[in-house]
Coordinates of N, CA and C in Angstrom, one line a residue:
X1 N 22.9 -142.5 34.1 CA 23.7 -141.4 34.6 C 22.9 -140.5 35.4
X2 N 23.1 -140.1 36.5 CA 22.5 -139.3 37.5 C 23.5 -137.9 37.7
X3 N 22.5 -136.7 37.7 CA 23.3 -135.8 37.6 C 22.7 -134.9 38.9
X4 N 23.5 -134.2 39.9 CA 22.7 -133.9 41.3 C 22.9 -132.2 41.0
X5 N 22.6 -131.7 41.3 CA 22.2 -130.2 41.3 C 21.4 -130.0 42.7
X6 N 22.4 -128.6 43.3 CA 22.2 -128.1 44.3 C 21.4 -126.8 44.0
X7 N 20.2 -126.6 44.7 CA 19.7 -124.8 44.5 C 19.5 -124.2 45.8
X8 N 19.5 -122.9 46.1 CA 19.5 -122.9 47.0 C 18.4 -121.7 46.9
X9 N 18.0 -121.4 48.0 CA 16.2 -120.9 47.8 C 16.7 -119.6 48.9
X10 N 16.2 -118.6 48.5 CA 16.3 -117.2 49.3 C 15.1 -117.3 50.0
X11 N 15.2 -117.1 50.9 CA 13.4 -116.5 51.5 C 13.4 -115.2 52.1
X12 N 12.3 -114.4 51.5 CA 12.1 -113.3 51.9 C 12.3 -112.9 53.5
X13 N 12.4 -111.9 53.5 CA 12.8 -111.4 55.1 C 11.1 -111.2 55.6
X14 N 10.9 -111.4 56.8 CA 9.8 -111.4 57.0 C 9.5 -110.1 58.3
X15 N 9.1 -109.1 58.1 CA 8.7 -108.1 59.1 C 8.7 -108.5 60.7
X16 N 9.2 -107.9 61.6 CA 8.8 -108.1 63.3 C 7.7 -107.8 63.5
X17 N 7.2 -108.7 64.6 CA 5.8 -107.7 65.6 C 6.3 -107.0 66.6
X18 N 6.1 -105.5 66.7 CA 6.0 -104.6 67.8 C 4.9 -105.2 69.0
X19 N 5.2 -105.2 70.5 CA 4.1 -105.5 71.1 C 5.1 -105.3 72.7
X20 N 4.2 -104.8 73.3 CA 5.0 -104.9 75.5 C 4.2 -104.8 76.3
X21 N 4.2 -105.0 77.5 CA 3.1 -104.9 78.8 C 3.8 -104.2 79.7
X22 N 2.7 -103.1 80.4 CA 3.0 -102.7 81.2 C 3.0 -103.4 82.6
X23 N 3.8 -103.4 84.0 CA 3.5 -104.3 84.7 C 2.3 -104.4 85.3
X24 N 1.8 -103.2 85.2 CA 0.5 -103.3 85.9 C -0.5 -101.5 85.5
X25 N -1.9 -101.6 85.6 CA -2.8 -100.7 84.6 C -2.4 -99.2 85.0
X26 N -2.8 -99.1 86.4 CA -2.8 -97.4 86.5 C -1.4 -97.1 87.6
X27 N -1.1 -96.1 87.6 CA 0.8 -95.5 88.2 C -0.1 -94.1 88.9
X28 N 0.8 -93.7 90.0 CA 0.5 -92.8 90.5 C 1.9 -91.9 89.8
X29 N 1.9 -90.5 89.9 CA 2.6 -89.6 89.3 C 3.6 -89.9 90.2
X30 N 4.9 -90.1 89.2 CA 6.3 -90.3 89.2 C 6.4 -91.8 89.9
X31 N 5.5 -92.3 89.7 CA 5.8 -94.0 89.7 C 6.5 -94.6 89.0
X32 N 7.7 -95.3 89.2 CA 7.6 -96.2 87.7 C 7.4 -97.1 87.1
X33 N 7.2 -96.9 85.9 CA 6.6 -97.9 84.9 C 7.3 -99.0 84.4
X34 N 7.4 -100.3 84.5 CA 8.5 -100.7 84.2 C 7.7 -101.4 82.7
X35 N 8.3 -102.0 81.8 CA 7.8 -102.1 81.1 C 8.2 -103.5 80.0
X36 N 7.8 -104.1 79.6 CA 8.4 -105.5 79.0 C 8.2 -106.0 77.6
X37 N 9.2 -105.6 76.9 CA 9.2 -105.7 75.4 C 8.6 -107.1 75.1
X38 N 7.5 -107.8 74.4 CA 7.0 -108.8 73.8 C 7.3 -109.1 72.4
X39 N 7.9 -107.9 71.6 CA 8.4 -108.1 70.0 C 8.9 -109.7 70.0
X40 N 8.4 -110.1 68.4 CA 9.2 -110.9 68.0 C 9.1 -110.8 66.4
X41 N 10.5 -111.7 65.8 CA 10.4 -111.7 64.6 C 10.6 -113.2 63.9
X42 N 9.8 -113.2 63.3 CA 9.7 -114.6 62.3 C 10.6 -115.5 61.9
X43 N 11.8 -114.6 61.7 CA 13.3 -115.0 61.3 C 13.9 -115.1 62.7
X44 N 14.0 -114.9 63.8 CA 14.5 -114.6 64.6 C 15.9 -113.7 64.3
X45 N 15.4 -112.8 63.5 CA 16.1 -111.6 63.7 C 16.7 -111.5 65.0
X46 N 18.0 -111.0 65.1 CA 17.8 -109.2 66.5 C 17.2 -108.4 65.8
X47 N 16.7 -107.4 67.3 CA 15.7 -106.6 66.7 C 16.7 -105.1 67.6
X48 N 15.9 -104.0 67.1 CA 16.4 -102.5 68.1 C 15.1 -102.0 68.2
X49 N 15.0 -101.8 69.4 CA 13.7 -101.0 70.3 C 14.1 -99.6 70.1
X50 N 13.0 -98.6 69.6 CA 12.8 -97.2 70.0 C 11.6 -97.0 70.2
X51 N 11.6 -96.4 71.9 CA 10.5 -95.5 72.3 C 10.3 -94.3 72.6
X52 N 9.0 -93.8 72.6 CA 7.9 -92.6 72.4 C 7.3 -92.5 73.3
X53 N 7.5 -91.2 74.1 CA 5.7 -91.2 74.7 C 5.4 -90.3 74.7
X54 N 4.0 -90.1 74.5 CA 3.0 -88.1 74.3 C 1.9 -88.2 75.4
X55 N 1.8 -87.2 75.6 CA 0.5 -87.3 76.7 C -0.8 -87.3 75.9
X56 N -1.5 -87.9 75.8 CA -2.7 -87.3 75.2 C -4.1 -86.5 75.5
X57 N -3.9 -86.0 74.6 CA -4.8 -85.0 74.6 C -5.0 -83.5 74.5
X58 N -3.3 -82.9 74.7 CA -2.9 -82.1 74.6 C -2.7 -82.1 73.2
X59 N -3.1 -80.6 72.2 CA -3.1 -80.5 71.0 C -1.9 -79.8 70.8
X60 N -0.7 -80.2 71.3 CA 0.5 -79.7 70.5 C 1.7 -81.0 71.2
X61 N 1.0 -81.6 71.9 CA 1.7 -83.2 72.3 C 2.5 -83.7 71.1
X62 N 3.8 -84.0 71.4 CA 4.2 -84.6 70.0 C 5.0 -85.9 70.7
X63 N 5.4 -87.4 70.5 CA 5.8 -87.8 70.7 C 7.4 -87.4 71.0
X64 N 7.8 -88.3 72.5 CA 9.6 -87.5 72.7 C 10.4 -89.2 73.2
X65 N 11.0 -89.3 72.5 CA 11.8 -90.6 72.4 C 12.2 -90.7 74.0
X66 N 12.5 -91.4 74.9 CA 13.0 -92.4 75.8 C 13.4 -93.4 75.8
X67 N 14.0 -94.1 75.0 CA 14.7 -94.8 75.5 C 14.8 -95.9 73.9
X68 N 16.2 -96.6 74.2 CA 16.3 -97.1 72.8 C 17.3 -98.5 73.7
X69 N 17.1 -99.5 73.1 CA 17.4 -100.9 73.1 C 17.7 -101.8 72.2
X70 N 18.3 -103.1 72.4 CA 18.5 -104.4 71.3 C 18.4 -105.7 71.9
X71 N 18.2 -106.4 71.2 CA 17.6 -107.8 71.7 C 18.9 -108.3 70.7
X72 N 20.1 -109.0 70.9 CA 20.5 -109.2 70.4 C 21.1 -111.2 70.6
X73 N 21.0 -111.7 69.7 CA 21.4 -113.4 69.9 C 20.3 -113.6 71.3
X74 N 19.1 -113.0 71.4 CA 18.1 -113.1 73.0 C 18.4 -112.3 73.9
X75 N 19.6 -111.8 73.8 CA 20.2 -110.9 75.1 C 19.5 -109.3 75.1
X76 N 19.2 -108.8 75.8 CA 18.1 -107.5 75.6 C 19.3 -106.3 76.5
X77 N 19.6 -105.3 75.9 CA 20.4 -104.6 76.4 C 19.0 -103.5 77.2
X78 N 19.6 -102.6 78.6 CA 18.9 -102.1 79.2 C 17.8 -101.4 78.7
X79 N 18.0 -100.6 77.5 CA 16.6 -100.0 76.8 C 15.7 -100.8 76.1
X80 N 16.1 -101.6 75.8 CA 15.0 -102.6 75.4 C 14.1 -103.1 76.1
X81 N 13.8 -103.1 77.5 CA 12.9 -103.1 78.1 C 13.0 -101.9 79.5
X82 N 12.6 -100.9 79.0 CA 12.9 -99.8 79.7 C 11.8 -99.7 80.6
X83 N 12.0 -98.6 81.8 CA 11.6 -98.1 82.6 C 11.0 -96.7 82.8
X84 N 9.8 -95.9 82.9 CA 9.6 -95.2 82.4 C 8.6 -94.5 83.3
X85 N 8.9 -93.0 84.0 CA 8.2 -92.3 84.7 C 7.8 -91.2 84.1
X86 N 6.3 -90.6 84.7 CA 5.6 -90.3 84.1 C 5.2 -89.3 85.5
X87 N 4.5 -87.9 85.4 CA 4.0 -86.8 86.0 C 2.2 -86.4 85.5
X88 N 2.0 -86.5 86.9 CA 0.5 -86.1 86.4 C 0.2 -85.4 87.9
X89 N -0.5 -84.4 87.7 CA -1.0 -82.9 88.7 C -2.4 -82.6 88.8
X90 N -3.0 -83.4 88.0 CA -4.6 -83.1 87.7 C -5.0 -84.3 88.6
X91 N -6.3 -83.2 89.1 CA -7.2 -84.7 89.8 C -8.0 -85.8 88.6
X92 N -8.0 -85.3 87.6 CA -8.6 -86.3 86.7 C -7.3 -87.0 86.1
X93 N -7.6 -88.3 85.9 CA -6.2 -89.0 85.0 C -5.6 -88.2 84.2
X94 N -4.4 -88.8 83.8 CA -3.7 -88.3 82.9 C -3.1 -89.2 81.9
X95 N -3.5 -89.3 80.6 CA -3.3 -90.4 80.0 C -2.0 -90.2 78.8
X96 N -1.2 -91.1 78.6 CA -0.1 -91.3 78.0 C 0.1 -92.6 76.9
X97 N 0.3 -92.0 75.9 CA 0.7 -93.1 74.7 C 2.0 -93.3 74.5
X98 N 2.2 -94.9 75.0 CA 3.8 -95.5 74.7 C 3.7 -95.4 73.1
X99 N 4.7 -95.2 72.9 CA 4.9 -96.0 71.0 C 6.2 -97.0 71.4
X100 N 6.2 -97.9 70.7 CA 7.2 -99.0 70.2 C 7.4 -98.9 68.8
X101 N 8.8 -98.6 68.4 CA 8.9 -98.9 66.7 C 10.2 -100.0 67.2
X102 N 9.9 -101.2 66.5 CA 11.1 -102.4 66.3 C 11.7 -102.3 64.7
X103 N 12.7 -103.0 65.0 CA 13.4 -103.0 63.2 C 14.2 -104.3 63.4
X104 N 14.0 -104.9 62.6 CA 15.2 -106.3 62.6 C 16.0 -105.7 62.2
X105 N 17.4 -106.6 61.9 CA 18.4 -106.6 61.4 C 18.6 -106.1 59.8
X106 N 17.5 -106.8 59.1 CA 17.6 -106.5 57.7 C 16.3 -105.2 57.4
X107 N 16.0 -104.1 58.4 CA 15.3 -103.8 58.0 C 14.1 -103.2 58.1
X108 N 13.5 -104.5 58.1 CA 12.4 -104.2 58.7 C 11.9 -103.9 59.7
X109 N 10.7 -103.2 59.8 CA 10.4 -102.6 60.8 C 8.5 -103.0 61.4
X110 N 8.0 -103.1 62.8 CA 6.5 -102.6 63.1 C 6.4 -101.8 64.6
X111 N 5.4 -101.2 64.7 CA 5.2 -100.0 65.3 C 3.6 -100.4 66.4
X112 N 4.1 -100.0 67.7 CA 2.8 -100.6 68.2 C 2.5 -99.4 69.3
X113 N 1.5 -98.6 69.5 CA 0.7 -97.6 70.7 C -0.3 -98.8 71.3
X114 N 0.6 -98.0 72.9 CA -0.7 -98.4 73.9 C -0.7 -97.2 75.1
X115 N -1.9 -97.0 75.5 CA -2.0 -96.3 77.1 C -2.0 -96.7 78.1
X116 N -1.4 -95.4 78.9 CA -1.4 -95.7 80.0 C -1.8 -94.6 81.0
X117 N -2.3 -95.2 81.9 CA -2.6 -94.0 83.1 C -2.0 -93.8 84.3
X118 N -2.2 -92.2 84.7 CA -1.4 -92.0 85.6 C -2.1 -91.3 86.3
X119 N -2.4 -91.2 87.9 CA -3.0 -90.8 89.0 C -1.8 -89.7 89.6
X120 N -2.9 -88.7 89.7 CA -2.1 -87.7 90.8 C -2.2 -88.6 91.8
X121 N -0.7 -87.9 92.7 CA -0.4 -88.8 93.8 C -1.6 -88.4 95.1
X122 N -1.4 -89.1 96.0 CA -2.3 -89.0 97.1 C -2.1 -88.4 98.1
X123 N -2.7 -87.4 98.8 CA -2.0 -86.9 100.3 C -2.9 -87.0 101.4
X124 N -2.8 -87.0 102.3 CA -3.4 -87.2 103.7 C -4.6 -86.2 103.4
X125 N -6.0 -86.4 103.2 CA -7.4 -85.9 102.9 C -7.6 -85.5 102.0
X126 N -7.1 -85.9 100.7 CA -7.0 -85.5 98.8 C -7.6 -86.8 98.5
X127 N -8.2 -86.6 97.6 CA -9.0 -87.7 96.9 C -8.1 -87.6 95.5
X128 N -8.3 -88.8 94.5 CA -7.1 -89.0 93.3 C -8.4 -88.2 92.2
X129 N -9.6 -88.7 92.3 CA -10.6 -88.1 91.2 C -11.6 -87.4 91.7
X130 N -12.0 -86.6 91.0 CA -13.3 -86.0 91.1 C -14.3 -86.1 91.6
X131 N -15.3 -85.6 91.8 CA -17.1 -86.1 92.0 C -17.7 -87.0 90.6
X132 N -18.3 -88.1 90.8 CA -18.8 -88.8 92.0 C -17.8 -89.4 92.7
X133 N -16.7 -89.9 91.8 CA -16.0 -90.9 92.7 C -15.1 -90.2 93.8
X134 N -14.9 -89.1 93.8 CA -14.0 -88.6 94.8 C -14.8 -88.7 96.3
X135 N -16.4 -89.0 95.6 CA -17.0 -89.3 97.7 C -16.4 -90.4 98.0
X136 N -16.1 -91.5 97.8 CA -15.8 -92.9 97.5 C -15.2 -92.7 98.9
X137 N -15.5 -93.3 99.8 CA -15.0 -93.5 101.1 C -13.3 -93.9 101.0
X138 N -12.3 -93.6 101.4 CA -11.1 -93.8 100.9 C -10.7 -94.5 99.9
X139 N -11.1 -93.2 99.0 CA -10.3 -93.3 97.7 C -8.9 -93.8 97.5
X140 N -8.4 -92.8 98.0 CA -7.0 -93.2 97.8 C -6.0 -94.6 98.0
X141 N -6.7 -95.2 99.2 CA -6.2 -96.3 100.3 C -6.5 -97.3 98.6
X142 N -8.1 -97.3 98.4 CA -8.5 -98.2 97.4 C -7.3 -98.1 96.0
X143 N -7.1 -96.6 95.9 CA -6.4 -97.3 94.3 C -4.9 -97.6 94.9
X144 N -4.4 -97.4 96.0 CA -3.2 -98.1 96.0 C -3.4 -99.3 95.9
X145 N -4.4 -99.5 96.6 CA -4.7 -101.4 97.0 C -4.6 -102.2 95.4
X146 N -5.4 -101.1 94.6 CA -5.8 -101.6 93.1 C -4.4 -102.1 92.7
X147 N -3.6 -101.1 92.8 CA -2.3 -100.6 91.9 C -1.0 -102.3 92.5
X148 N -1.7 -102.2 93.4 CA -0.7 -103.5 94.2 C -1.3 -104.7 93.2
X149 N -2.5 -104.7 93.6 CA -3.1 -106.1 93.1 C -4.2 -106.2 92.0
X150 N -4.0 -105.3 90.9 CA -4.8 -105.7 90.2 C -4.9 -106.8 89.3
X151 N -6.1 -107.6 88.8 CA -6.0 -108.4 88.0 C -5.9 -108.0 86.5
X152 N -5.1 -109.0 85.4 CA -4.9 -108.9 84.3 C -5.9 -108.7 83.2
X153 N -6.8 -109.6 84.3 CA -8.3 -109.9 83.6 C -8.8 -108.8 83.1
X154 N -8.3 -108.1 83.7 CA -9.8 -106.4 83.7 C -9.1 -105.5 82.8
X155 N -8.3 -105.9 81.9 CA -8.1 -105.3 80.5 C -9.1 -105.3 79.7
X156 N -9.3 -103.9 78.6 CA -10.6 -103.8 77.7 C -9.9 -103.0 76.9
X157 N -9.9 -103.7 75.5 CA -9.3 -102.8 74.4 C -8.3 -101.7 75.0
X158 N -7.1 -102.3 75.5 CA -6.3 -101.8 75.6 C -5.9 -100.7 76.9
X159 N -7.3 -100.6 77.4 CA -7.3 -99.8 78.7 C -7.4 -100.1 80.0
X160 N -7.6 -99.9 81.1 CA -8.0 -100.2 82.3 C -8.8 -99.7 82.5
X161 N -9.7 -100.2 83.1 CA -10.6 -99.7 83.8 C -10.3 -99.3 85.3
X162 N -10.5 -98.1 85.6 CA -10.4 -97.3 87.4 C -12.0 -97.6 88.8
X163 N -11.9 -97.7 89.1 CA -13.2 -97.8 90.1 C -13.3 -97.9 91.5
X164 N -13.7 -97.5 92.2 CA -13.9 -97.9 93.4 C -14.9 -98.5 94.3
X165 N -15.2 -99.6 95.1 CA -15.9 -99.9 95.6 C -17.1 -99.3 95.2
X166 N -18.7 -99.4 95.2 CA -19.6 -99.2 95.5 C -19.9 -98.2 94.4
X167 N -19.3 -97.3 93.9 CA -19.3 -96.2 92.8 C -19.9 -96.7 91.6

């Protein structure tokens, strides 16, 4: 005599990864950033995007939400991969922390910062930085050139590196 028994097994909900790329390293002020959510989750949850950004460095900078989204059955509604402009007036960079917080469906949640930089814009005999690099024989021509075609490669712990010819 054979007796069959069915069980059925729960499995824990498993947390998302927060994670996105910017399209490319450094923006000139009021560029914009377009930006491309990477999150995934284990379960293949849907997920809901909410974003942050602070400037850093300023000591009363507090993160200010922009923009909120869902990835729903794969479909990503417009804030989920948002678009994002940014102001900078100083001849030295101006540096800014995205935040990403994700949450599945049941829950759970992860949280991911990254920077980004932003160049005062350029005008007919303005240089974008300072001395040394501001001798930089057209500065400015160069970081547009950068900004068009930079390689991916020249990511470092999360930052870009800036430079000009010969500097």
């Amino acid at each position: 005599d054979t007796t069959t028994k069915q069980v059925t097994v729960k499995r824990h909900n498993l947390p998302p990864t927060a994670d996105f790329e910017f399209d490319k390293p450094v923006y000139e002020s009021e560029e914009p950033i377009i930006i491309t959510n990477t999150s995934t989750d284990p379960d293949g949850d849907d997920l809901h995007a909410e974003w942050f950004v602070k400037e850093e460095g300023e000591p009363d900078s507090e993160y200010k939400p922009f923009a909120e989204g869902d990835l729903t059955d794969g479909n990503p509604t417009p804030g989920y991969h948002p678009t994002l402009t940014l102001k900078c007036d100083s001849k030295d960079p101006c540096e800014y922390i995205v935040k990403l917080i994700v949450t599945d469906e049941k829950g759970e949640s992860d949280e991911v910062e990254k920077k980004v930089i932003v160049l005062k814009k350029c005008s007919d005999g303005e240089k974008a930085i300072p001395s040394p690099l501001q001798r930089a024989a057209g500065w400015c021509k160069a970081v547009r050139q950068a900004l068009r075609h930079w390689p991916r490669s020249s990511r470092v712990d999360g930052l870009w590196a800036v430079g000009a010819a010969g500097t």
